Amino acid sequence: MKITEVKSFLLVAPRDLHVVKIETDAGIYGLGEAGCSTREFAQHGAIEHFRRFLVGMDPMRMEHIWQILYRSAYYEGGRILTAAIAAVDMALYDIVGKALGVPVYQLLGGACRERIYGFITLPSLSDDRCLEQAREAIAAGWPAIRFAPADPTFLRSPREDATLPTVFDPWPCVMETAERFTELYTQLEKHVPLGIDFHHRLSIAEAATFCQRIPKGSLAFLEEPIRCENPDAYSSLRSMTDVPFAIGEEFSSKWAFLPYIERGLVNFARVDVSCVGGLTESKKVAGWCEAHYVDLMPHNPLGPVCTAATVHLGAAVNNFAWMECLPELSESESAKDVFPVVLEREGPYYLLPTRPGLGVEIDEDAIEKYPFTPYEHPHLSRPDGSYTNW
């Protein structure tokens, strides 16, 4: 079997998606999804480079192809390249699974569980409906809940109202989020693991203050409180709090995860299959995490292909907590139009996939109905005008 074509599609359904389709001379195709959001044009360019030598290769050689894609440019890696590699890697696993007549998780070692649970994300803690929605989520069986901080800039999601605030003031956010989270926590009659995602917007002092202002043991995970370029920063924050950290969605290789894993700085590994380099690299990250008793909590912010790959990963690794589940994206009407066959979710979990490959099919004709228009995340500033992360 040989690769005959590599296609790269940019679309909006309902968020920006970069989907790669690899075709073979056996009539089998595979799908992948690249995940460096808002940099889709750069990813698309990388796929065009890869296409020149992927055509004619044997898609069964997933590891070999991964090594070539990562190392052949001499300047190895980087988020753009590993996101593009991820899309190719997923598509290869999809092809091999279909060729062998087995779901992808069988290629990763077989099933470790019968259900792959997700966690649900609720609105900003500044939303007065948060407590009631948390109660409803717990009653519906969701095993964990994540909240956005109490700040109007966290109400914004891609392509929403452009009039929402673009100034983020960290200290009022820290104080109000701690106050509202404490109030919600004390009013919940039944508890599940709760987390908050700060989108790496805080300084060490701000993050530490937040942790010190909430009830001890109330927060199961603090996600991306500070930027991740320097592990020493997380070491400093760790010395000030015992709240578990959920980090890693921005990491683009196993090497980026390594110091965080070995130094005990990550408690939930937020590996992103569509950013870290695909299933090939994700499985290696999972192995390092297992050696240090760290569970995966995969980042999954994209469409049905990324979701399917994440489900298969979750099925096949023993050290798995929950995956991010955003049905408003992967199960939207536009997504269903482009992807008429997807994995079916049953409330808070996915059952083991049964179809060969990833279990997702694409309608190329439908893509034309959802033309790609570039989107840029809001450029936020602090009150003094200095730039801060979205």
Short mmCIF file of N, CA and C in Angstrom, two decimals, residues 1 81 146 184 214 385:
data_model
loop_
_atom_site.label_atom_id
_atom_site.label_comp_id
_atom_site.label_asym_id
_atom_site.label_seq_id
_atom_site.Cartn_x
_atom_site.Cartn_y
_atom_site.Cartn_z
N MET A 1 0.85 -1.19 0.00
CA MET A 1 0.00 0.00 0.00
C MET A 1 0.89 1.25 0.00
N LEU A 81 5.06 22.74 13.26
CA LEU A 81 5.41 21.47 12.62
C LEU A 81 4.79 20.29 13.34
N ARG A 146 -14.98 21.60 35.08
CA ARG A 146 -14.02 22.69 34.98
C ARG A 146 -14.76 24.01 34.81
N LEU A 184 -19.48 28.61 45.73
CA LEU A 184 -20.05 27.48 45.00
C LEU A 184 -19.69 26.16 45.68
N ILE A 214 -8.64 29.90 48.66
CA ILE A 214 -9.73 28.94 48.52
C ILE A 214 -9.58 27.87 49.60
N GLY A 385 -2.05 48.81 29.74
CA GLY A 385 -1.82 48.73 28.30
C GLY A 385 -0.85 47.66 27.86
#
